[in-house]
mmCIF file of C-alpha atoms in Angstrom:
data_model
loop_
_atom_site.group_PDB
_atom_site.id
_atom_site.type_symbol
_atom_site.label_atom_id
_atom_site.label_comp_id
_atom_site.label_asym_id
_atom_site.label_seq_id
_atom_site.Cartn_x
_atom_site.Cartn_y
_atom_site.Cartn_z
ATOM 1 C CA MET A 1 -97.971 -317.682 -28.816
ATOM 2 C CA LEU A 2 -101.057 -315.503 -28.260
ATOM 3 C CA LEU A 3 -103.399 -318.866 -28.482
ATOM 4 C CA GLU A 4 -101.699 -321.532 -27.177
ATOM 5 C CA GLY A 5 -103.361 -323.486 -25.270
ATOM 6 C CA VAL A 6 -107.141 -321.670 -25.444
ATOM 7 C CA GLN A 7 -109.054 -325.014 -25.755
ATOM 8 C CA HIS A 8 -107.430 -325.796 -22.494
ATOM 9 C CA LEU A 9 -107.530 -322.750 -20.438
ATOM 10 C CA TRP A 10 -111.577 -322.586 -21.680
ATOM 11 C CA LEU A 11 -112.240 -325.723 -20.500
ATOM 12 C CA GLN A 12 -110.079 -324.974 -17.053
ATOM 13 C CA ASN A 13 -112.004 -321.674 -16.725
ATOM 14 C CA VAL A 14 -115.518 -323.827 -17.230
ATOM 15 C CA LEU A 15 -114.570 -326.322 -14.513
ATOM 16 C CA VAL A 16 -113.553 -323.683 -12.057
ATOM 17 C CA ASP A 17 -116.517 -321.096 -12.582
ATOM 18 C CA LEU A 18 -118.946 -324.421 -12.529
ATOM 19 C CA ARG A 19 -117.241 -325.854 -9.188
ATOM 20 C CA ARG A 20 -117.935 -322.372 -7.968
ATOM 21 C CA TYR A 21 -121.294 -322.256 -8.554
ATOM 22 C CA ALA A 22 -122.118 -325.597 -7.458
ATOM 23 C CA VAL A 23 -120.526 -325.149 -4.406
ATOM 24 C CA PHE A 24 -122.966 -322.136 -3.387
ATOM 25 C CA ALA A 25 -126.051 -322.554 -5.207
ATOM 26 C CA ILE A 26 -125.720 -326.639 -4.559
ATOM 27 C CA GLY A 27 -124.774 -326.034 -1.497
ATOM 28 C CA VAL A 28 -127.640 -323.514 0.036
ATOM 29 C CA TRP A 29 -129.974 -325.585 -1.416
ATOM 30 C CA LEU A 30 -129.003 -328.303 0.199
ATOM 31 C CA VAL A 31 -128.270 -327.366 3.242
ATOM 32 C CA LEU A 32 -131.924 -324.399 3.206
ATOM 33 C CA TRP A 33 -134.284 -326.222 1.845
ATOM 34 C CA VAL A 34 -133.568 -329.945 2.532
ATOM 35 C CA LEU A 35 -131.063 -330.795 5.278
ATOM 36 C CA LEU A 36 -132.285 -327.457 7.420
ATOM 37 C CA ARG A 37 -136.050 -326.737 6.244
ATOM 38 C CA PRO A 38 -138.075 -328.326 9.402
ATOM 39 C CA ALA A 39 -136.026 -326.016 11.749
ATOM 40 C CA LEU A 40 -136.139 -322.891 9.157
ATOM 41 C CA GLY A 41 -140.010 -322.317 8.865
ATOM 42 C CA ASP A 42 -140.169 -318.626 10.350
ATOM 43 C CA ARG A 43 -137.000 -317.457 8.058
ATOM 44 C CA LYS A 44 -138.620 -318.246 4.703
ATOM 45 C CA ILE A 45 -139.822 -315.100 3.326
ATOM 46 C CA ARG A 46 -142.325 -316.979 0.871
ATOM 47 C CA PRO A 47 -144.822 -319.803 2.243
ATOM 48 C CA GLU A 48 -144.593 -321.336 -1.713
ATOM 49 C CA THR A 49 -141.704 -323.027 -2.835
ATOM 50 C CA PRO A 50 -140.847 -323.210 -6.378
ATOM 51 C CA PRO A 51 -141.217 -326.495 -8.608
ATOM 52 C CA ALA A 52 -138.186 -328.526 -9.451
ATOM 53 C CA ARG A 53 -139.186 -327.842 -12.985
ATOM 54 C CA GLN A 54 -137.689 -324.084 -12.237
ATOM 55 C CA LEU A 55 -134.946 -324.957 -10.598
ATOM 56 C CA LEU A 56 -133.894 -327.111 -13.726
ATOM 57 C CA ALA A 57 -134.693 -324.280 -15.639
ATOM 58 C CA GLU A 58 -132.311 -322.035 -13.676
ATOM 59 C CA PHE A 59 -129.549 -324.693 -13.179
ATOM 60 C CA GLY A 60 -129.459 -324.546 -17.154
ATOM 61 C CA PHE A 61 -129.393 -321.422 -17.768
ATOM 62 C CA SER A 62 -126.988 -320.794 -15.242
ATOM 63 C CA VAL A 63 -124.405 -323.490 -17.050
ATOM 64 C CA ARG A 64 -124.977 -321.178 -20.312
ATOM 65 C CA SER A 65 -124.089 -317.972 -18.499
ATOM 66 C CA ILE A 66 -121.269 -319.686 -16.629
ATOM 67 C CA ALA A 67 -119.808 -320.863 -20.372
ATOM 68 C CA LEU A 68 -119.829 -317.132 -21.690
ATOM 69 C CA PHE A 69 -118.448 -316.493 -18.607
ATOM 70 C CA SER A 70 -115.755 -318.421 -19.378
ATOM 71 C CA THR A 71 -114.925 -317.462 -22.861
ATOM 72 C CA VAL A 72 -114.465 -313.771 -21.358
ATOM 73 C CA GLY A 73 -111.977 -314.543 -19.062
ATOM 74 C CA VAL A 74 -110.157 -316.577 -21.756
ATOM 75 C CA GLY A 75 -110.628 -313.317 -23.684
ATOM 76 C CA MET A 76 -108.781 -311.417 -20.489
ATOM 77 C CA THR A 77 -106.163 -313.964 -20.490
ATOM 78 C CA LEU A 78 -105.189 -313.310 -24.266
ATOM 79 C CA LEU A 79 -105.538 -309.393 -23.600
ATOM 80 C CA ASP A 80 -103.178 -309.744 -20.636
ATOM 81 C CA ARG A 81 -100.695 -311.824 -22.862
ATOM 82 C CA ALA A 82 -100.704 -309.356 -25.504
ATOM 83 C CA GLY A 83 -100.579 -306.326 -22.934
ATOM 84 C CA PHE A 84 -103.408 -304.569 -22.858
ATOM 85 C CA TYR A 85 -104.052 -304.954 -18.674
ATOM 86 C CA PRO A 86 -100.769 -303.356 -17.675
ATOM 87 C CA LEU A 87 -102.472 -301.819 -14.483
ATOM 88 C CA ALA A 88 -102.533 -305.371 -12.807
ATOM 89 C CA SER A 89 -98.821 -305.589 -12.422
ATOM 90 C CA VAL A 90 -99.004 -301.915 -10.928
ATOM 91 C CA GLY A 91 -101.174 -302.895 -8.951
ATOM 92 C CA ALA A 92 -99.670 -306.235 -7.693
ATOM 93 C CA SER A 93 -96.615 -304.045 -6.432
ATOM 94 C CA TRP A 94 -98.353 -302.203 -3.980
ATOM 95 C CA GLY A 95 -98.600 -304.674 -1.472
ATOM 96 C CA ALA A 96 -101.058 -306.320 0.495
ATOM 97 C CA VAL A 97 -102.757 -302.955 2.181
ATOM 98 C CA TRP A 98 -103.306 -302.340 -1.798
ATOM 99 C CA PHE A 99 -104.545 -305.811 -2.398
ATOM 100 C CA ALA A 100 -107.262 -305.769 -0.115
ATOM 101 C CA PHE A 101 -108.302 -302.077 -0.586
ATOM 102 C CA SER A 102 -108.525 -303.395 -4.218
ATOM 103 C CA LEU A 103 -110.731 -306.052 -3.112
ATOM 104 C CA VAL A 104 -113.098 -303.858 -1.675
ATOM 105 C CA LEU A 105 -112.980 -300.722 -3.993
ATOM 106 C CA MET A 106 -113.988 -303.620 -6.851
ATOM 107 C CA ILE A 107 -116.830 -304.862 -4.590
ATOM 108 C CA VAL A 108 -118.138 -301.005 -4.055
ATOM 109 C CA GLY A 109 -117.623 -300.061 -7.871
ATOM 110 C CA GLN A 110 -119.663 -303.026 -8.831
ATOM 111 C CA ASP A 111 -122.650 -302.545 -6.756
ATOM 112 C CA ALA A 112 -122.628 -299.056 -8.540
ATOM 113 C CA TYR A 113 -122.081 -300.641 -11.809
ATOM 114 C CA VAL A 114 -124.649 -303.265 -11.215
ATOM 115 C CA TYR A 115 -127.265 -300.764 -9.709
ATOM 116 C CA TRP A 116 -127.561 -298.861 -13.028
ATOM 117 C CA THR A 117 -127.520 -301.662 -15.477
ATOM 118 C CA HIS A 118 -129.763 -303.342 -13.661
ATOM 119 C CA ARG A 119 -132.303 -300.633 -13.587
ATOM 120 C CA ALA A 120 -131.573 -299.312 -16.952
ATOM 121 C CA MET A 121 -133.004 -303.063 -17.947
ATOM 122 C CA HIS A 122 -136.049 -302.370 -16.332
ATOM 123 C CA GLN A 123 -136.209 -298.751 -17.497
ATOM 124 C CA VAL A 124 -134.838 -298.551 -20.998
ATOM 125 C CA ARG A 125 -137.185 -300.735 -23.655
ATOM 126 C CA ALA A 126 -134.005 -301.346 -25.823
ATOM 127 C CA ILE A 127 -132.362 -303.150 -23.036
ATOM 128 C CA ARG A 128 -135.459 -304.812 -20.985
ATOM 129 C CA GLY A 129 -135.547 -308.204 -23.227
ATOM 130 C CA ALA A 130 -132.048 -308.893 -21.699
ATOM 131 C CA HIS A 131 -133.698 -309.177 -17.998
ATOM 132 C CA VAL A 132 -136.609 -311.145 -18.994
ATOM 133 C CA ARG A 133 -134.979 -314.868 -17.930
ATOM 134 C CA HIS A 134 -133.899 -313.879 -14.463
ATOM 135 C CA HIS A 135 -137.642 -312.841 -13.712
ATOM 136 C CA LYS A 136 -139.120 -315.531 -14.520
ATOM 137 C CA SER A 137 -138.232 -316.724 -11.112
ATOM 138 C CA GLN A 138 -140.849 -314.483 -10.057
ATOM 139 C CA ASN A 139 -140.172 -316.889 -6.220
ATOM 140 C CA PRO A 140 -136.224 -317.177 -6.527
ATOM 141 C CA SER A 141 -133.965 -320.581 -5.278
ATOM 142 C CA PRO A 142 -130.391 -320.231 -4.510
ATOM 143 C CA PHE A 143 -130.423 -321.680 -8.607
ATOM 144 C CA THR A 144 -131.607 -317.924 -9.625
ATOM 145 C CA ALA A 145 -128.374 -316.696 -8.981
ATOM 146 C CA TYR A 146 -126.940 -316.760 -12.944
ATOM 147 C CA SER A 147 -130.017 -317.461 -14.212
ATOM 148 C CA PHE A 148 -129.733 -315.285 -17.163
ATOM 149 C CA ASP A 149 -130.230 -314.241 -20.705
ATOM 150 C CA LEU A 150 -126.655 -313.959 -22.680
ATOM 151 C CA GLY A 151 -127.018 -310.358 -22.547
ATOM 152 C CA GLU A 152 -127.231 -310.048 -19.326
ATOM 153 C CA ALA A 153 -124.991 -312.087 -18.610
ATOM 154 C CA ALA A 154 -122.710 -310.346 -21.231
ATOM 155 C CA LEU A 155 -123.493 -307.084 -18.986
ATOM 156 C CA MET A 156 -122.566 -308.920 -15.615
ATOM 157 C CA VAL A 157 -119.214 -310.213 -16.887
ATOM 158 C CA GLY A 158 -118.209 -307.198 -18.653
ATOM 159 C CA PHE A 159 -117.511 -304.995 -15.209
ATOM 160 C CA VAL A 160 -115.031 -307.759 -14.702
ATOM 161 C CA ALA A 161 -113.564 -307.563 -17.898
ATOM 162 C CA LEU A 162 -113.313 -303.546 -17.524
ATOM 163 C CA TRP A 163 -112.496 -302.981 -14.250
ATOM 164 C CA PRO A 164 -109.026 -303.612 -14.233
ATOM 165 C CA LEU A 165 -108.271 -301.812 -16.988
ATOM 166 C CA ILE A 166 -109.232 -298.631 -15.443
ATOM 167 C CA VAL A 167 -108.347 -299.762 -11.695
ATOM 168 C CA PRO A 168 -104.727 -300.808 -10.633
ATOM 169 C CA THR A 169 -106.122 -304.634 -9.553
ATOM 170 C CA PRO A 170 -104.059 -307.658 -8.731
ATOM 171 C CA TRP A 171 -105.311 -310.555 -10.678
ATOM 172 C CA GLY A 172 -104.992 -312.613 -7.336
ATOM 173 C CA VAL A 173 -108.299 -310.048 -6.429
ATOM 174 C CA ILE A 174 -110.409 -311.761 -8.947
ATOM 175 C CA PRO A 175 -110.809 -315.195 -7.435
ATOM 176 C CA LEU A 176 -111.621 -313.414 -4.249
ATOM 177 C CA PHE A 177 -113.811 -311.052 -5.769
ATOM 178 C CA LEU A 178 -115.992 -313.941 -7.610
ATOM 179 C CA ALA A 179 -116.179 -316.160 -4.689
ATOM 180 C CA HIS A 180 -117.891 -312.965 -2.802
ATOM 181 C CA GLN A 181 -120.044 -312.320 -5.736
ATOM 182 C CA ILE A 182 -121.440 -315.661 -6.067
ATOM 183 C CA PHE A 183 -121.523 -316.257 -2.285
ATOM 184 C CA ARG A 184 -123.973 -312.797 -1.494
ATOM 185 C CA ASN A 185 -126.199 -313.761 -4.529
ATOM 186 C CA THR A 186 -126.693 -317.360 -3.843
ATOM 187 C CA LEU A 187 -128.310 -315.816 -0.827
ATOM 188 C CA LEU A 188 -130.032 -312.897 -2.177
ATOM 189 C CA HIS A 189 -132.145 -315.697 -3.734
ATOM 190 C CA CYS A 190 -131.904 -318.060 -1.209
ATOM 191 C CA GLY A 191 -135.415 -317.998 0.198
ATOM 192 C CA TYR A 192 -134.507 -317.149 3.880
ATOM 193 C CA GLU A 193 -133.424 -314.460 5.948
ATOM 194 C CA PHE A 194 -130.644 -314.473 8.366
ATOM 195 C CA MET A 195 -129.782 -310.960 8.921
ATOM 196 C CA PRO A 196 -130.649 -310.177 12.209
ATOM 197 C CA ALA A 197 -132.827 -307.221 13.455
ATOM 198 C CA ARG A 198 -131.847 -304.861 16.153
ATOM 199 C CA SER A 199 -134.492 -304.178 18.517
ATOM 200 C CA ASP A 200 -136.550 -301.783 16.317
ATOM 201 C CA GLY A 201 -136.941 -304.915 13.782
ATOM 202 C CA ARG A 202 -133.991 -302.833 11.187
ATOM 203 C CA PRO A 203 -131.118 -304.920 10.200
ATOM 204 C CA LEU A 204 -128.285 -304.701 12.112
ATOM 205 C CA PHE A 205 -126.613 -303.700 9.331
ATOM 206 C CA ASP A 206 -129.091 -301.549 7.280
ATOM 207 C CA TRP A 207 -126.367 -300.477 4.378
ATOM 208 C CA PHE A 208 -126.314 -304.276 3.717
ATOM 209 C CA THR A 209 -128.849 -305.635 1.405
ATOM 210 C CA THR A 210 -130.834 -308.648 2.813
ATOM 211 C CA THR A 211 -132.325 -311.713 1.474
ATOM 212 C CA VAL A 212 -135.739 -309.459 2.046
ATOM 213 C CA HIS A 213 -134.299 -306.627 -0.357
ATOM 214 C CA HIS A 214 -133.999 -308.358 -2.767
ATOM 215 C CA ASP A 215 -137.109 -310.910 -2.731
ATOM 216 C CA LEU A 216 -139.384 -307.877 -2.618
ATOM 217 C CA HIS A 217 -137.551 -306.688 -6.016
ATOM 218 C CA HIS A 218 -138.521 -309.971 -7.728
ATOM 219 C CA GLY A 219 -141.716 -309.689 -6.785
ATOM 220 C CA GLN A 220 -141.862 -306.353 -7.413
ATOM 221 C CA ALA A 221 -139.472 -304.835 -9.693
ATOM 222 C CA ARG A 222 -139.662 -301.452 -9.647
ATOM 223 C CA TRP A 223 -137.928 -301.278 -6.818
ATOM 224 C CA ASN A 224 -134.494 -302.482 -5.267
ATOM 225 C CA TYR A 225 -132.059 -302.528 -7.703
ATOM 226 C CA ALA A 226 -128.682 -302.523 -5.689
ATOM 227 C CA PRO A 227 -127.211 -305.813 -5.270
ATOM 228 C CA TRP A 228 -124.959 -305.618 -2.368
ATOM 229 C CA PHE A 229 -125.371 -302.240 -0.269
ATOM 230 C CA THR A 230 -128.562 -300.360 0.253
ATOM 231 C CA TRP A 231 -127.162 -297.056 -0.402
ATOM 232 C CA TRP A 232 -128.074 -296.533 -4.383
ATOM 233 C CA ASP A 233 -131.634 -297.362 -3.462
ATOM 234 C CA ARG A 234 -131.758 -294.854 -0.495
ATOM 235 C CA TRP A 235 -129.798 -292.001 -2.149
ATOM 236 C CA LEU A 236 -132.429 -292.077 -5.163
ATOM 237 C CA GLY A 237 -135.675 -293.267 -3.637
ATOM 238 C CA THR A 238 -135.775 -296.655 -5.357
ATOM 239 C CA GLU A 239 -135.906 -298.911 -2.048
ATOM 240 C CA HIS A 240 -139.208 -300.858 -1.558
ATOM 241 C CA PRO A 241 -141.068 -298.011 1.170
ATOM 242 C CA ASP A 242 -142.241 -301.213 2.932
ATOM 243 C CA TYR A 243 -138.781 -303.088 2.980
ATOM 244 C CA HIS A 244 -138.327 -302.714 6.863
ATOM 245 C CA ALA A 245 -141.357 -303.956 7.463
ATOM 246 C CA GLN A 246 -141.052 -307.052 5.934
ATOM 247 C CA PHE A 247 -137.714 -307.674 6.917
ATOM 248 C CA ALA A 248 -138.912 -307.291 10.689
ATOM 249 C CA VAL A 249 -141.831 -310.282 9.648
ATOM 250 C CA VAL A 250 -139.050 -312.728 8.979
ATOM 251 C CA ALA A 251 -136.244 -311.547 10.875
ATOM 252 C CA TRP A 252 -135.176 -312.524 14.765
ATOM 253 C CA ARG A 253 -134.412 -309.662 17.118
ATOM 254 C CA LEU A 254 -131.417 -309.182 19.265
ATOM 255 C CA PRO A 255 -132.306 -309.146 22.776
ATOM 256 C CA THR A 256 -132.153 -305.532 24.294
ATOM 257 C CA ALA A 257 -129.954 -304.427 26.832
ATOM 258 C CA ALA A 258 -132.946 -304.529 29.432
ATOM 259 C CA ALA A 259 -133.634 -308.191 28.284
#
């Protein structure tokens, strides 16, 4: 039956998604904000630390987002049972090289999707309200990662549901994609910068977004819309003009050859 075991499937999805969020969000908070806090003072981007009530609110709204994500996950399973995701089996038949490439392709595709939807939520009046909850965390924390209004949560999970409909993506790619997404998302909001800098102060891998890059967006919302890569912000002039200067303040520099 198409609907067989739906309640169990939903609960299973919630537990998996909640565990993934907890491992990264609580883990990063515990390691950076508690255990290593005295040793990481020069890596901290802002001197202020968000109050406990903000962290609790972020956790609560993140759990709500996870419930929505899990519901969409159940919907994807039902659609797959009904034959609406034929490209998944096609992608699975293309072997290990395509498996790895499709993971990279999905991450790059999500970067473009989030850039444009994120920018729209700031610039299009009709959907601006969907992004309000996330920006209540003006000084973000690891728990900010999924702290969304339901409209934004729906936009974010919509990519996961739509992508396998148009790109042959093996189902095994999805958990790896989600792990990358929450890992990067948590680090972008963690309040500490760990990307090393070149001798000129720019990020060692300047095509990756850094914690400073996204932290500037939370402080000045009309800049830095991209989640994983700096390409779209560079191409379209939406990268914060002081990004590299701000990054250089908190990033440790690699030694030069002469040193």
